[in-house]
mmCIF file of C-alpha atoms in Angstrom:
data_model
loop_
_atom_site.group_PDB
_atom_site.id
_atom_site.type_symbol
_atom_site.label_atom_id
_atom_site.label_comp_id
_atom_site.label_asym_id
_atom_site.label_seq_id
_atom_site.Cartn_x
_atom_site.Cartn_y
_atom_site.Cartn_z
ATOM 1 C CA GLY A 1 0.000 0.000 0.000
ATOM 2 C CA ALA A 2 0.863 3.652 -0.199
ATOM 3 C CA VAL A 3 3.312 5.046 2.322
ATOM 4 C CA VAL A 4 3.201 8.349 4.171
ATOM 5 C CA SER A 5 6.223 9.503 6.137
ATOM 6 C CA GLN A 6 6.623 12.191 8.765
ATOM 7 C CA HIS A 7 9.664 13.994 10.030
ATOM 8 C CA PRO A 8 10.716 14.323 12.729
ATOM 9 C CA SER A 9 9.236 11.408 14.633
ATOM 10 C CA TRP A 10 9.693 13.269 17.878
ATOM 11 C CA VAL A 11 10.787 16.745 18.863
ATOM 12 C CA ILE A 12 11.336 18.646 22.066
ATOM 13 C CA CYS A 13 11.315 22.420 21.943
ATOM 14 C CA LYS A 14 11.267 25.314 24.344
ATOM 15 C CA SER A 15 8.193 27.396 24.946
ATOM 16 C CA GLY A 16 7.955 30.297 22.498
ATOM 17 C CA THR A 17 9.840 28.649 19.672
ATOM 18 C CA SER A 18 8.423 27.312 16.414
ATOM 19 C CA VAL A 19 8.518 23.747 15.163
ATOM 20 C CA LYS A 20 8.026 22.458 11.630
ATOM 21 C CA ILE A 21 6.686 18.979 10.912
ATOM 22 C CA GLU A 22 6.885 17.459 7.436
ATOM 23 C CA CYS A 23 4.472 14.998 5.898
ATOM 24 C CA ARG A 24 5.402 13.252 2.666
ATOM 25 C CA SER A 25 3.613 10.832 0.406
ATOM 26 C CA LEU A 26 6.385 8.522 -0.772
ATOM 27 C CA ASP A 27 4.946 6.622 -3.683
ATOM 28 C CA PHE A 28 1.882 8.566 -4.726
ATOM 29 C CA GLN A 29 0.743 12.104 -5.298
ATOM 30 C CA ALA A 30 -1.600 13.703 -2.811
ATOM 31 C CA THR A 31 -3.390 16.880 -3.739
ATOM 32 C CA THR A 32 -4.963 16.828 -0.308
ATOM 33 C CA MET A 33 -3.464 15.918 3.026
ATOM 34 C CA PHE A 34 -4.942 16.117 6.488
ATOM 35 C CA TRP A 35 -3.486 17.006 9.859
ATOM 36 C CA TYR A 36 -4.709 15.490 13.115
ATOM 37 C CA ARG A 37 -3.792 15.931 16.743
ATOM 38 C CA GLN A 38 -4.062 13.271 19.413
ATOM 39 C CA PHE A 39 -3.688 13.860 23.132
ATOM 40 C CA PRO A 40 -2.687 10.925 25.356
ATOM 41 C CA LYS A 41 -5.332 8.235 25.548
ATOM 42 C CA GLN A 42 -7.725 10.323 23.489
ATOM 43 C CA SER A 43 -9.077 10.195 19.988
ATOM 44 C CA LEU A 44 -7.758 11.917 16.904
ATOM 45 C CA MET A 45 -9.021 15.399 16.181
ATOM 46 C CA LEU A 46 -8.931 16.772 12.660
ATOM 47 C CA MET A 47 -7.129 20.102 12.618
ATOM 48 C CA ALA A 48 -7.039 21.102 8.980
ATOM 49 C CA THR A 49 -7.126 20.067 5.367
ATOM 50 C CA SER A 50 -3.994 20.863 3.416
ATOM 51 C CA ASN A 51 -4.570 21.619 -0.253
ATOM 52 C CA GLU A 52 -1.745 21.643 -2.791
ATOM 53 C CA GLY A 53 -1.294 25.089 -4.234
ATOM 54 C CA SER A 54 -3.921 26.783 -2.122
ATOM 55 C CA LYS A 55 -4.710 27.783 1.416
ATOM 56 C CA ALA A 56 -5.426 25.206 4.054
ATOM 57 C CA THR A 57 -8.909 24.781 5.435
ATOM 58 C CA TYR A 58 -9.030 24.763 9.217
ATOM 59 C CA GLU A 59 -11.572 23.066 11.428
ATOM 60 C CA GLN A 60 -13.592 25.130 13.833
ATOM 61 C CA GLY A 61 -11.623 26.139 16.888
ATOM 62 C CA VAL A 62 -8.173 25.610 15.355
ATOM 63 C CA GLU A 63 -6.027 28.742 15.252
ATOM 64 C CA LYS A 64 -4.756 29.156 11.714
ATOM 65 C CA ASP A 65 -2.120 31.690 12.764
ATOM 66 C CA LYS A 66 -0.715 29.268 15.279
ATOM 67 C CA PHE A 67 -0.742 26.167 13.110
ATOM 68 C CA LEU A 68 0.638 27.194 9.736
ATOM 69 C CA ILE A 69 0.153 24.710 6.934
ATOM 70 C CA ASN A 70 1.918 24.761 3.605
ATOM 71 C CA HIS A 71 1.343 22.269 0.809
ATOM 72 C CA ALA A 72 4.022 23.236 -1.650
ATOM 73 C CA SER A 73 4.039 20.133 -3.809
ATOM 74 C CA LEU A 74 1.983 17.052 -4.554
ATOM 75 C CA THR A 75 4.058 15.016 -2.113
ATOM 76 C CA LEU A 76 4.802 17.390 0.756
ATOM 77 C CA SER A 77 2.765 19.205 3.363
ATOM 78 C CA THR A 78 4.246 20.964 6.369
ATOM 79 C CA LEU A 79 2.723 21.962 9.688
ATOM 80 C CA THR A 80 4.471 24.687 11.643
ATOM 81 C CA VAL A 81 3.505 25.160 15.260
ATOM 82 C CA THR A 82 4.354 28.790 15.965
ATOM 83 C CA SER A 83 5.200 30.146 19.398
ATOM 84 C CA ALA A 84 4.683 26.746 20.904
ATOM 85 C CA HIS A 85 3.453 26.377 24.469
ATOM 86 C CA PRO A 86 3.270 23.339 26.745
ATOM 87 C CA GLU A 87 -0.418 22.861 25.917
ATOM 88 C CA ASP A 88 0.598 22.276 22.293
ATOM 89 C CA SER A 89 2.412 19.123 23.356
ATOM 90 C CA SER A 90 0.682 16.325 21.520
ATOM 91 C CA PHE A 91 0.970 13.598 18.902
ATOM 92 C CA TYR A 92 0.523 15.087 15.435
ATOM 93 C CA ILE A 93 -0.461 12.744 12.616
ATOM 94 C CA CYS A 94 -0.932 13.467 8.950
ATOM 95 C CA SER A 95 -2.851 11.471 6.388
ATOM 96 C CA ALA A 96 -3.284 11.455 2.667
ATOM 97 C CA ASP A 97 -5.840 10.137 0.247
ATOM 98 C CA ASP A 98 -4.391 8.302 -2.729
ATOM 99 C CA SER A 99 -7.029 9.652 -5.041
ATOM 100 C CA GLY A 100 -5.433 8.040 -8.043
ATOM 101 C CA SER A 101 -6.002 4.512 -6.802
ATOM 102 C CA LEU A 102 -9.762 4.647 -6.142
ATOM 103 C CA SER A 103 -9.157 2.507 -3.053
ATOM 104 C CA TYR A 104 -10.701 5.181 -0.828
ATOM 105 C CA GLU A 105 -7.984 4.452 1.681
ATOM 106 C CA GLN A 106 -6.667 7.117 3.983
ATOM 107 C CA TYR A 107 -2.998 6.506 4.637
ATOM 108 C CA PHE A 108 -1.638 7.769 7.911
ATOM 109 C CA GLY A 109 1.887 8.810 8.678
ATOM 110 C CA PRO A 110 3.749 7.414 11.692
ATOM 111 C CA GLY A 111 3.113 10.571 13.719
ATOM 112 C CA THR A 112 5.275 13.226 15.355
ATOM 113 C CA ARG A 113 5.401 13.511 19.104
ATOM 114 C CA LEU A 114 5.888 17.129 20.147
ATOM 115 C CA THR A 115 6.905 18.051 23.664
ATOM 116 C CA VAL A 116 7.094 21.720 24.577
ATOM 117 C CA THR A 117 9.021 22.506 27.743
ATOM 118 C CA GLU B 1 -22.580 18.445 14.101
ATOM 119 C CA LEU B 2 -21.399 14.951 13.313
ATOM 120 C CA LYS B 3 -21.113 12.700 16.343
ATOM 121 C CA VAL B 4 -19.426 9.314 16.341
ATOM 122 C CA GLU B 5 -20.052 7.127 19.347
ATOM 123 C CA GLN B 6 -18.159 3.955 20.011
ATOM 124 C CA ASN B 7 -18.904 1.388 22.637
ATOM 125 C CA PRO B 8 -17.604 -0.105 24.681
ATOM 126 C CA LEU B 9 -14.678 2.205 25.381
ATOM 127 C CA PHE B 10 -12.867 -0.509 27.295
ATOM 128 C CA LEU B 11 -13.068 -4.202 26.564
ATOM 129 C CA SER B 12 -11.290 -6.944 28.434
ATOM 130 C CA MET B 13 -11.848 -10.377 27.016
ATOM 131 C CA GLN B 14 -10.463 -13.827 27.335
ATOM 132 C CA GLU B 15 -8.664 -15.519 24.491
ATOM 133 C CA GLY B 16 -10.989 -17.581 22.364
ATOM 134 C CA LYS B 17 -14.061 -15.479 23.059
ATOM 135 C CA ASN B 18 -16.118 -13.433 20.624
ATOM 136 C CA TYR B 19 -17.203 -9.844 20.975
ATOM 137 C CA THR B 20 -18.552 -6.911 18.977
ATOM 138 C CA ILE B 21 -17.596 -3.248 19.022
ATOM 139 C CA TYR B 22 -20.285 -0.800 17.938
ATOM 140 C CA CYS B 23 -19.955 2.503 16.129
ATOM 141 C CA ASN B 24 -22.940 4.814 15.789
ATOM 142 C CA TYR B 25 -22.824 8.078 13.860
ATOM 143 C CA SER B 26 -25.274 10.906 13.662
ATOM 144 C CA THR B 27 -25.414 12.015 10.006
ATOM 145 C CA THR B 28 -25.126 10.435 6.611
ATOM 146 C CA SER B 29 -21.657 9.669 5.359
ATOM 147 C CA ASP B 30 -20.086 8.253 2.234
ATOM 148 C CA ARG B 31 -17.363 6.277 3.962
ATOM 149 C CA LEU B 32 -16.660 4.569 7.259
ATOM 150 C CA TYR B 33 -13.265 3.369 8.388
ATOM 151 C CA TRP B 34 -11.904 1.085 11.072
ATOM 152 C CA TYR B 35 -8.367 1.527 12.350
ATOM 153 C CA ARG B 36 -6.117 -0.145 14.862
ATOM 154 C CA GLN B 37 -3.617 1.755 16.994
ATOM 155 C CA ASP B 38 -0.912 0.202 19.133
ATOM 156 C CA PRO B 39 0.541 2.232 22.030
ATOM 157 C CA GLY B 40 2.771 5.024 20.799
ATOM 158 C CA LYS B 41 2.117 4.184 17.176
ATOM 159 C CA SER B 42 0.098 5.640 14.362
ATOM 160 C CA LEU B 43 -2.975 4.131 12.764
ATOM 161 C CA GLU B 44 -3.179 0.900 10.849
ATOM 162 C CA SER B 45 -6.028 0.672 8.385
ATOM 163 C CA LEU B 46 -8.323 -2.304 8.884
ATOM 164 C CA PHE B 47 -11.407 -1.728 6.756
ATOM 165 C CA VAL B 48 -13.056 0.811 4.499
ATOM 166 C CA LEU B 49 -16.816 0.427 4.185
ATOM 167 C CA LEU B 50 -18.533 2.272 1.405
ATOM 168 C CA SER B 51 -22.088 1.070 1.034
ATOM 169 C CA ASN B 52 -25.070 -0.158 2.944
ATOM 170 C CA GLY B 53 -24.752 -3.821 3.801
ATOM 171 C CA ALA B 54 -21.021 -3.889 3.179
ATOM 172 C CA VAL B 55 -19.234 -6.641 5.043
ATOM 173 C CA LYS B 56 -15.490 -7.154 5.093
ATOM 174 C CA GLN B 57 -13.413 -9.762 6.873
ATOM 175 C CA GLU B 58 -9.738 -10.070 7.585
ATOM 176 C CA GLY B 59 -8.594 -12.879 9.823
ATOM 177 C CA ARG B 60 -10.455 -12.757 13.127
ATOM 178 C CA LEU B 61 -11.992 -9.354 12.431
ATOM 179 C CA MET B 62 -15.161 -8.671 10.487
ATOM 180 C CA ALA B 63 -16.717 -5.261 9.890
ATOM 181 C CA SER B 64 -20.177 -4.401 8.664
ATOM 182 C CA LEU B 65 -22.076 -1.258 7.799
ATOM 183 C CA ASP B 66 -25.771 -0.398 8.019
ATOM 184 C CA THR B 67 -26.143 3.107 6.617
ATOM 185 C CA LYS B 68 -29.848 3.255 7.353
ATOM 186 C CA ALA B 69 -29.250 2.636 11.042
ATOM 187 C CA ARG B 70 -25.993 4.660 10.880
ATOM 188 C CA LEU B 71 -24.262 1.779 12.575
ATOM 189 C CA SER B 72 -21.074 -0.122 11.952
ATOM 190 C CA THR B 73 -19.834 -3.122 13.884
ATOM 191 C CA LEU B 74 -16.437 -4.701 14.314
ATOM 192 C CA HIS B 75 -16.772 -8.329 15.319
ATOM 193 C CA ILE B 76 -13.925 -10.199 16.908
ATOM 194 C CA THR B 77 -13.919 -13.966 16.581
ATOM 195 C CA ALA B 78 -11.877 -16.225 18.861
ATOM 196 C CA ALA B 79 -9.753 -13.416 20.206
ATOM 197 C CA VAL B 80 -6.002 -13.805 20.600
ATOM 198 C CA HIS B 81 -3.550 -11.715 22.604
ATOM 199 C CA ASP B 82 -2.136 -10.087 19.457
ATOM 200 C CA LEU B 83 -5.439 -8.315 18.924
ATOM 201 C CA SER B 84 -4.872 -6.212 22.035
ATOM 202 C CA ALA B 85 -4.858 -2.589 20.833
ATOM 203 C CA THR B 86 -7.136 0.430 20.547
ATOM 204 C CA TYR B 87 -9.671 0.305 17.743
ATOM 205 C CA PHE B 88 -11.152 3.429 16.214
ATOM 206 C CA CYS B 89 -14.004 3.910 13.841
ATOM 207 C CA ALA B 90 -14.004 7.056 11.742
ATOM 208 C CA VAL B 91 -16.643 8.632 9.582
ATOM 209 C CA ASP B 92 -15.898 10.807 6.599
ATOM 210 C CA ARG B 93 -17.342 14.249 7.253
ATOM 211 C CA GLY B 94 -16.934 15.438 3.717
ATOM 212 C CA ARG B 95 -19.068 15.024 0.656
ATOM 213 C CA GLY B 96 -17.942 15.108 -2.933
ATOM 214 C CA SER B 97 -14.849 17.239 -3.280
ATOM 215 C CA THR B 98 -14.323 17.526 0.471
ATOM 216 C CA LEU B 99 -14.070 13.811 1.149
ATOM 217 C CA GLY B 100 -11.316 12.665 3.451
ATOM 218 C CA ARG B 101 -12.080 14.721 6.542
ATOM 219 C CA LEU B 102 -12.432 11.980 9.126
ATOM 220 C CA TYR B 103 -14.212 12.298 12.430
ATOM 221 C CA PHE B 104 -13.123 9.665 14.913
ATOM 222 C CA GLY B 105 -14.893 7.855 17.673
ATOM 223 C CA ARG B 106 -13.260 7.810 21.100
ATOM 224 C CA GLY B 107 -11.765 4.399 20.511
ATOM 225 C CA THR B 108 -12.177 1.012 22.138
ATOM 226 C CA GLN B 109 -9.224 -0.176 24.169
ATOM 227 C CA LEU B 110 -9.158 -3.946 23.814
ATOM 228 C CA THR B 111 -7.206 -6.199 26.122
ATOM 229 C CA VAL B 112 -7.153 -9.926 25.440
ATOM 230 C CA TRP B 113 -5.957 -12.100 28.292
ATOM 231 C CA PRO B 114 -5.111 -15.800 28.397
#
């Protein structure tokens, strides 16, 4: 099946700094990718839809100025957590829809664990 | 607002037993997914269900979808320890060009003991 990678797999940063997380589709093109956040022992919450070549669409309650999303190519989307605070510590997971395969599968990346100190 | 309710949230079962996890959702949807998550890991896709009456099976797991009742089930047959994990159902919130926005249930934490 299709593979989605994320980098880094974990990151620790100081409060007030910014962190960039990359999401790549390795063997398929993804015009749309999705970013989720998961707190410990909780479910996944959709944050935003990343659209290649256009602005991201954010879910209600998600601060677009804090979570900057860029989808510069058909295989790469980035999420930048700006001015991170301890409450931003979470597991961030991206997914992509291999629209070319008609499998209707959503492929998830391995996740990035962010800890803000 | 789309709501996805899973039950039970916690399930402890003995090896060899059968059990069913239920997933109810509040509005119509074009797709329903089941995923498995192991501790500290991302999601592993189990099933994609697209139409009313769809039934899919893989090993000891079988998933079904009743779109009229807005209900999906994940049935576990003769459980083994390796099935211990958290299982999520997810409903696609989008329609047409906005497909892919998944709304997840709270998950069912399954523990299978000898």
